[in-house]
């Protein structure tokens, strides 16, 4: 019997003593002796059990020990920010320090913000270039953060008179119905920039962008532009940086990092801003691409994979 059972048995036996007084006088003696015999028996067993236990070498439990002996060590997994979000914060900080406000993007949009407001008339062939997803109800998960331009412009239109300018950046998640490979993802992040004032120039824009990339990569960079085409800018440019030497560049590789340009007068007009008075520039580029270069990753798909061994490297 276990020690606890023996102790219970002893207790139960104790109750038997009270029965003695109800017995006929001649039976009391024998009954009492029997109970005493059983009691001594149990006490002897308890003593034996206690001696057995005392002989066992019991180690005190170390509550601070990280793991049980012989068990596989369990790593204490702490959650952390996704590397893209960490880098996105850095991107936002750089623009904030330059005086840009930050506006949040939407993850579900519509034809008007995706196309009409950005000077893509209906049936415009450039609409096809954006590989847009559509919901059954006809909504569009934004294929670029430019869908936010109209909102940035209309919500801050009054600021043009009070402060003389609109200066906003809009980070956001974007979606494209593309075949996925090491350099293409259906879901990625972009950051849009919009600046409007009476005197905005292309030179200012190039200054902002060069400053942005040099701050992000922490080194001076060679930059250049190429003519591009976007319905919402005129002229439109592609902004390129020379692959940083510190990141394995040999001084000969140009990387296209962003689309940019002077905001098309039609975009300003649609947003209720007079393009004969105000000018603007805008730009937009992928965050994933920025981060891939910084950490010299070779597959964009890691970011959305949820693979812990990838995430733990950061
Ligand atoms: N939205 C464009 C894209 O994803 C990039 C872009 C080009 C953004 C020119 C702009 C711009 O704001 O002015 O391909």
Short mmCIF file of C-alpha atoms and ligand atoms in Angstrom, two decimals:
data_model
loop_
_atom_site.label_atom_id
_atom_site.label_comp_id
_atom_site.label_asym_id
_atom_site.label_seq_id
_atom_site.Cartn_x
_atom_site.Cartn_y
_atom_site.Cartn_z
CA UNK A 1 0.00 0.00 0.00
CA UNK A 2 1.12 3.52 -0.63
CA UNK A 3 1.92 5.80 2.23
CA UNK A 4 -1.11 7.98 1.65
CA UNK A 5 -3.41 4.92 1.60
CA UNK A 6 -1.88 3.61 4.80
CA UNK A 7 -2.44 6.92 6.52
CA UNK A 8 -6.04 6.93 5.35
CA UNK A 9 -6.50 3.37 6.65
CA UNK A 10 -5.17 4.50 10.03
CA UNK A 11 -7.68 7.32 10.13
CA UNK A 12 -10.56 5.00 9.18
CA UNK A 13 -9.52 2.61 11.88
CA UNK A 14 -9.68 5.44 14.43
CA UNK A 15 -13.43 5.64 13.79
CA UNK A 16 -13.82 2.01 14.90
CA UNK A 17 -12.90 2.91 18.50
CA UNK A 18 -16.12 4.87 18.93
CA UNK A 19 -18.08 1.67 18.22
CA UNK A 20 -16.72 -0.02 21.35
CA UNK A 21 -19.18 1.63 23.72
CA UNK A 22 -22.15 0.24 21.73
CA UNK A 23 -20.98 -3.35 22.05
CA UNK A 24 -22.10 -5.80 24.74
CA UNK A 25 -19.54 -5.71 27.57
CA UNK A 26 -18.21 -9.21 26.84
CA UNK A 27 -17.28 -8.39 23.27
CA UNK A 28 -15.54 -5.10 23.97
CA UNK A 29 -12.21 -6.52 25.00
CA UNK A 30 -11.74 -8.71 21.89
CA UNK A 31 -12.89 -5.93 19.59
CA UNK A 32 -10.48 -3.46 21.18
CA UNK A 33 -7.60 -5.89 20.92
CA UNK A 34 -8.35 -6.54 17.24
CA UNK A 35 -8.36 -2.82 16.46
CA UNK A 36 -5.10 -2.37 18.30
CA UNK A 37 -3.57 -5.27 16.40
CA UNK A 38 -4.59 -3.74 13.05
CA UNK A 39 -3.41 -0.33 14.17
CA UNK A 40 0.04 -1.67 15.04
CA UNK A 41 0.15 -3.49 11.75
CA UNK A 42 -0.58 -0.30 9.82
CA UNK A 43 1.88 1.73 11.91
CA UNK A 44 4.57 -0.80 11.16
CA UNK A 45 3.81 -0.59 7.45
CA UNK A 46 3.89 3.22 7.56
CA UNK A 47 7.23 3.13 9.29
CA UNK A 48 8.58 0.71 6.70
CA UNK A 49 7.34 2.92 3.83
CA UNK A 50 8.83 6.02 5.43
CA UNK A 51 12.17 4.33 5.84
CA UNK A 52 12.05 3.24 2.21
CA UNK A 53 11.38 6.82 1.06
CA UNK A 54 14.09 8.26 3.28
CA UNK A 55 16.57 5.94 1.63
CA UNK A 56 15.74 7.31 -1.85
CA UNK A 57 18.04 10.09 -2.93
CA UNK A 58 15.60 12.79 -3.98
CA UNK A 59 17.09 15.82 -5.64
CA UNK A 60 15.33 19.06 -4.93
CA UNK A 61 13.51 20.49 -7.94
CA UNK A 62 15.39 23.36 -9.53
CA UNK A 63 12.62 25.67 -10.67
CA UNK A 64 15.05 27.86 -12.52
CA UNK A 65 16.44 25.04 -14.66
CA UNK A 66 15.76 25.65 -18.36
CA UNK A 67 14.86 22.06 -19.16
CA UNK A 68 14.28 18.67 -17.70
CA UNK A 69 17.26 16.35 -17.62
CA UNK A 70 17.58 14.29 -20.80
CA UNK A 71 14.91 16.28 -22.64
CA UNK A 72 15.74 18.14 -25.84
CA UNK A 73 16.41 21.74 -25.08
CA UNK A 74 13.48 23.92 -26.07
CA UNK A 75 14.46 27.24 -27.55
CA UNK A 76 12.46 30.06 -26.17
CA UNK A 77 10.91 31.45 -29.33
CA UNK A 78 10.10 35.09 -29.10
CA UNK A 79 8.01 36.79 -31.72
CA UNK A 80 9.59 39.63 -33.58
CA UNK A 81 8.78 42.20 -36.21
CA UNK A 82 8.90 40.98 -39.79
CA UNK A 83 12.11 42.17 -41.51
CA UNK A 84 10.06 44.02 -44.13
CA UNK A 85 8.24 45.96 -41.42
CA UNK A 86 11.51 46.78 -39.68
CA UNK A 87 12.87 48.17 -42.94
CA UNK A 88 9.61 49.94 -43.76
CA UNK A 89 9.91 51.80 -40.45
CA UNK A 90 13.38 52.94 -41.49
CA UNK A 91 12.04 54.10 -44.85
CA UNK A 92 9.28 56.07 -43.16
CA UNK A 93 11.74 57.64 -40.72
CA UNK A 94 13.92 58.89 -43.55
CA UNK A 95 10.99 60.58 -45.29
CA UNK A 96 9.62 61.95 -42.01
CA UNK A 97 12.98 63.54 -41.34
CA UNK A 98 12.73 65.23 -44.72
CA UNK A 99 9.37 66.69 -43.69
CA UNK A 100 6.93 64.23 -45.27
CA UNK A 101 3.75 63.25 -43.49
CA UNK A 102 2.87 59.56 -43.45
CA UNK A 103 -0.51 58.37 -44.65
CA UNK A 104 -1.83 54.83 -44.41
CA UNK A 105 -2.79 52.97 -47.56
CA UNK A 106 -5.88 50.84 -48.11
CA UNK A 107 -5.84 47.13 -48.92
CA UNK A 108 -9.00 47.14 -50.98
CA UNK A 109 -9.69 49.73 -53.60
CA UNK A 110 -11.76 50.42 -56.70
CA UNK A 111 -11.57 51.25 -60.43
CA UNK A 112 -11.74 54.97 -59.82
CA UNK A 113 -8.69 55.15 -57.52
CA UNK A 114 -6.78 52.49 -59.43
CA UNK A 115 -7.35 53.98 -62.88
CA UNK A 116 -9.63 56.97 -63.55
CA UNK A 117 -8.16 59.26 -60.91
CA UNK A 118 -4.71 58.45 -62.26
CA UNK A 119 -5.50 59.46 -65.82
CA UNK A 120 -5.98 55.98 -67.25
CA UNK A 121 -9.11 56.51 -69.35
CA UNK A 122 -11.35 53.50 -69.82
CA UNK A 123 -9.91 51.06 -72.31
CA UNK A 124 -6.41 52.54 -71.91
CA UNK A 125 -3.88 49.82 -72.76
CA UNK A 126 -1.68 50.70 -69.76
CA UNK A 127 -4.46 49.31 -67.53
CA UNK A 128 -3.39 45.83 -68.61
CA UNK A 129 0.14 46.41 -67.39
CA UNK A 130 -0.95 46.28 -63.78
CA UNK A 131 -2.15 42.67 -63.60
CA UNK A 132 -4.91 43.62 -61.22
CA UNK A 133 -6.89 41.17 -59.15
CA UNK A 134 -10.62 41.84 -58.86
CA UNK A 135 -13.07 40.65 -56.26
CA UNK A 136 -16.44 39.23 -57.32
CA UNK A 137 -17.97 42.53 -56.26
CA UNK A 138 -15.63 44.45 -58.57
CA UNK A 139 -13.21 45.83 -56.00
CA UNK A 140 -9.50 45.93 -56.69
CA UNK A 141 -6.80 45.03 -54.21
CA UNK A 142 -4.43 47.89 -55.11
CA UNK A 143 -1.73 46.97 -57.64
CA UNK A 144 0.34 49.99 -56.59
CA UNK A 145 0.27 52.61 -53.86
CA UNK A 146 -0.49 55.27 -56.49
CA UNK A 147 -4.16 54.44 -55.86
CA UNK A 148 -3.71 56.65 -52.79
CA UNK A 149 -2.68 59.75 -54.74
CA UNK A 150 -6.22 61.05 -55.18
CA UNK A 151 -6.91 60.64 -51.46
CA UNK A 152 -3.63 62.31 -50.51
CA UNK A 153 -4.38 65.24 -52.80
CA UNK A 154 -8.04 65.78 -51.91
CA UNK A 155 -7.59 65.33 -48.16
CA UNK A 156 -4.79 67.91 -48.07
CA UNK A 157 -5.96 70.31 -50.79
CA UNK A 158 -6.73 73.07 -48.27
CA UNK A 159 -3.22 72.80 -46.94
CA UNK A 160 -1.95 74.28 -50.20
CA UNK A 161 -3.36 77.64 -49.19
CA UNK A 162 -2.43 77.49 -45.52
CA UNK A 163 0.98 75.86 -45.78
CA UNK A 164 1.87 76.19 -49.44
CA UNK A 165 2.52 72.52 -50.00
CA UNK A 166 1.44 68.91 -49.73
CA UNK A 167 4.19 66.48 -48.75
CA UNK A 168 3.08 62.92 -48.04
CA UNK A 169 4.44 59.40 -48.21
CA UNK A 170 2.14 56.40 -48.29
CA UNK A 171 3.49 52.93 -47.56
CA UNK A 172 1.23 50.06 -48.44
CA UNK A 173 0.74 46.45 -49.38
CA UNK A 174 0.05 45.83 -53.06
CA UNK A 175 -1.13 42.85 -55.08
CA UNK A 176 -0.55 41.72 -58.66
CA UNK A 177 -1.82 38.75 -60.55
CA UNK A 178 1.63 37.70 -61.69
CA UNK A 179 3.50 34.47 -62.14
CA UNK A 180 5.64 34.11 -59.07
CA UNK A 181 9.40 33.52 -59.27
CA UNK A 182 12.55 34.59 -57.42
CA UNK A 183 12.07 38.21 -58.46
CA UNK A 184 8.28 38.44 -58.67
CA UNK A 185 5.71 38.16 -55.89
CA UNK A 186 1.94 38.55 -56.09
CA UNK A 187 2.00 40.44 -52.79
CA UNK A 188 4.59 43.04 -51.91
CA UNK A 189 5.08 46.48 -50.39
CA UNK A 190 5.54 49.85 -52.00
CA UNK A 191 6.03 53.35 -50.74
CA UNK A 192 4.48 56.24 -52.62
CA UNK A 193 5.50 59.87 -52.35
CA UNK A 194 3.51 62.94 -53.36
CA UNK A 195 4.67 66.53 -53.29
CA UNK A 196 2.72 69.56 -54.54
CA UNK A 197 3.54 73.26 -54.38
CA UNK A 198 3.56 76.29 -56.71
CA UNK A 199 7.23 75.76 -57.46
CA UNK A 200 7.79 71.99 -57.37
CA UNK A 201 10.49 70.93 -59.82
CA UNK A 202 12.02 67.77 -61.16
CA UNK A 203 15.32 68.85 -59.56
CA UNK A 204 13.70 68.81 -56.12
CA UNK A 205 12.32 65.36 -56.80
CA UNK A 206 15.70 63.97 -57.85
CA UNK A 207 17.23 65.52 -54.73
CA UNK A 208 14.66 63.87 -52.48
CA UNK A 209 15.13 60.48 -54.10
CA UNK A 210 18.94 60.56 -54.10
CA UNK A 211 18.92 61.64 -50.47
CA UNK A 212 16.51 58.86 -49.63
CA UNK A 213 18.61 56.09 -51.19
CA UNK A 214 21.89 57.40 -49.78
CA UNK A 215 20.44 57.59 -46.28
CA UNK A 216 18.87 54.15 -46.52
CA UNK A 217 22.05 52.45 -47.75
CA UNK A 218 24.30 54.68 -45.64
CA UNK A 219 26.66 55.62 -48.46
CA UNK A 220 26.95 57.94 -51.42
CA UNK A 221 25.49 56.48 -54.58
CA UNK A 222 25.58 57.14 -58.27
CA UNK A 223 22.06 57.69 -59.55
CA UNK A 224 20.51 58.31 -62.94
CA UNK A 225 17.14 58.44 -64.61
CA UNK A 226 15.72 56.95 -67.77
CA UNK A 227 12.62 58.03 -69.61
CA UNK A 228 9.62 56.00 -68.53
CA UNK A 229 5.90 55.98 -69.10
CA UNK A 230 3.10 56.29 -66.56
CA UNK A 231 -0.28 57.84 -67.42
CA UNK A 232 -0.22 59.77 -64.14
CA UNK A 233 3.09 61.58 -64.66
CA UNK A 234 4.41 63.78 -67.45
CA UNK A 235 7.30 63.53 -67.94
CA UNK A 236 7.75 60.08 -66.41
CA UNK A 237 11.08 58.68 -65.31
CA UNK A 238 12.61 55.55 -63.97
CA UNK A 239 15.02 56.23 -61.15
CA UNK A 240 18.10 54.04 -61.03
CA UNK A 241 20.95 53.61 -58.59
CA UNK A 242 24.29 52.05 -59.26
CA UNK A 243 24.58 48.85 -57.27
CA UNK A 244 26.42 49.90 -54.09
CA UNK A 245 30.03 48.64 -54.06
CA UNK A 246 29.68 47.72 -50.41
CA UNK A 247 26.86 45.39 -51.46
CA UNK A 248 28.83 43.53 -54.06
CA UNK A 249 28.44 46.01 -56.89
CA UNK A 250 31.34 46.19 -59.31
CA UNK A 251 30.58 49.73 -60.33
CA UNK A 252 28.83 48.67 -63.49
CA UNK A 253 25.34 47.52 -62.57
CA UNK A 254 22.37 49.88 -62.64
CA UNK A 255 19.24 48.94 -60.74
CA UNK A 256 15.84 50.38 -61.44
CA UNK A 257 14.40 51.27 -58.06
CA UNK A 258 11.37 53.50 -58.64
CA UNK A 259 8.99 55.10 -61.04
CA UNK A 260 8.60 58.85 -60.73
CA UNK A 261 7.71 62.02 -62.55
CA UNK A 262 5.87 65.33 -62.53
CA UNK A 263 2.23 64.75 -61.62
CA UNK A 264 0.08 64.86 -64.75
CA UNK A 265 -2.16 67.99 -64.89
CA UNK A 266 -5.20 65.72 -65.29
CA UNK A 267 -4.46 64.02 -61.96
CA UNK A 268 -4.28 67.37 -60.18
CA UNK A 269 -7.43 68.58 -61.94
CA UNK A 270 -9.40 65.45 -60.98
CA UNK A 271 -8.38 66.05 -57.37
CA UNK A 272 -9.61 69.63 -57.54
CA UNK A 273 -6.20 71.29 -57.71
CA UNK A 274 -5.58 73.90 -60.41
CA UNK A 275 -2.63 72.67 -62.51
CA UNK A 276 -2.00 76.16 -63.88
CA UNK A 277 -1.13 77.28 -60.33
CA UNK A 278 0.27 74.15 -58.68
CA UNK A 279 2.83 71.59 -59.78
CA UNK A 280 3.73 68.32 -58.20
CA UNK A 281 5.97 65.34 -58.36
CA UNK A 282 5.32 61.79 -57.28
CA UNK A 283 7.21 58.56 -57.02
CA UNK A 284 6.66 54.98 -56.01
CA UNK A 285 8.82 51.92 -55.57
CA UNK A 286 8.99 48.48 -54.04
CA UNK A 287 10.15 48.01 -50.48
CA UNK A 288 10.97 44.33 -50.98
CA UNK A 289 13.42 45.23 -53.71
CA UNK A 290 15.11 47.76 -51.47
CA UNK A 291 15.53 45.22 -48.69
CA UNK A 292 16.65 42.41 -51.01
CA UNK A 293 19.52 44.58 -52.15
CA UNK A 294 20.45 45.64 -48.64
CA UNK A 295 20.67 42.08 -47.36
CA UNK A 296 21.71 40.55 -50.69
CA UNK A 297 18.85 38.06 -50.69
CA UNK A 298 18.29 36.04 -53.81
CA UNK A 299 14.59 35.24 -53.55
CA UNK A 300 11.79 37.73 -53.02
CA UNK A 301 9.43 34.90 -52.05
CA UNK A 302 11.09 34.53 -48.64
CA UNK A 303 9.24 37.59 -47.39
CA UNK A 304 5.75 36.15 -47.69
CA UNK A 305 6.80 32.55 -47.00
CA UNK A 306 6.47 32.60 -43.21
CA UNK A 307 9.61 30.42 -43.07
CA UNK A 308 10.99 30.68 -39.56
CA UNK A 309 14.56 29.84 -40.50
CA UNK A 310 14.51 32.82 -42.86
CA UNK A 311 12.85 35.17 -40.38
CA UNK A 312 15.23 34.16 -37.60
CA UNK A 313 18.18 35.42 -39.58
CA UNK A 314 17.11 38.99 -38.94
N1 LIG B 1 2.89 53.15 -59.39
C1 LIG B 1 4.00 52.87 -60.28
C2 LIG B 1 4.22 51.37 -60.34
O1 LIG B 1 3.92 50.69 -59.40
C3 LIG B 1 5.24 53.56 -59.80
C4 LIG B 1 5.12 55.06 -59.91
C5 LIG B 1 5.50 55.69 -61.06
C6 LIG B 1 4.62 55.79 -58.88
C7 LIG B 1 5.43 57.05 -61.17
C8 LIG B 1 4.51 57.18 -58.99
C9 LIG B 1 4.93 57.79 -60.16
O2 LIG B 1 4.03 57.96 -58.04
O3 LIG B 1 4.84 59.13 -60.23
O4 LIG B 1 4.68 50.88 -61.32
#
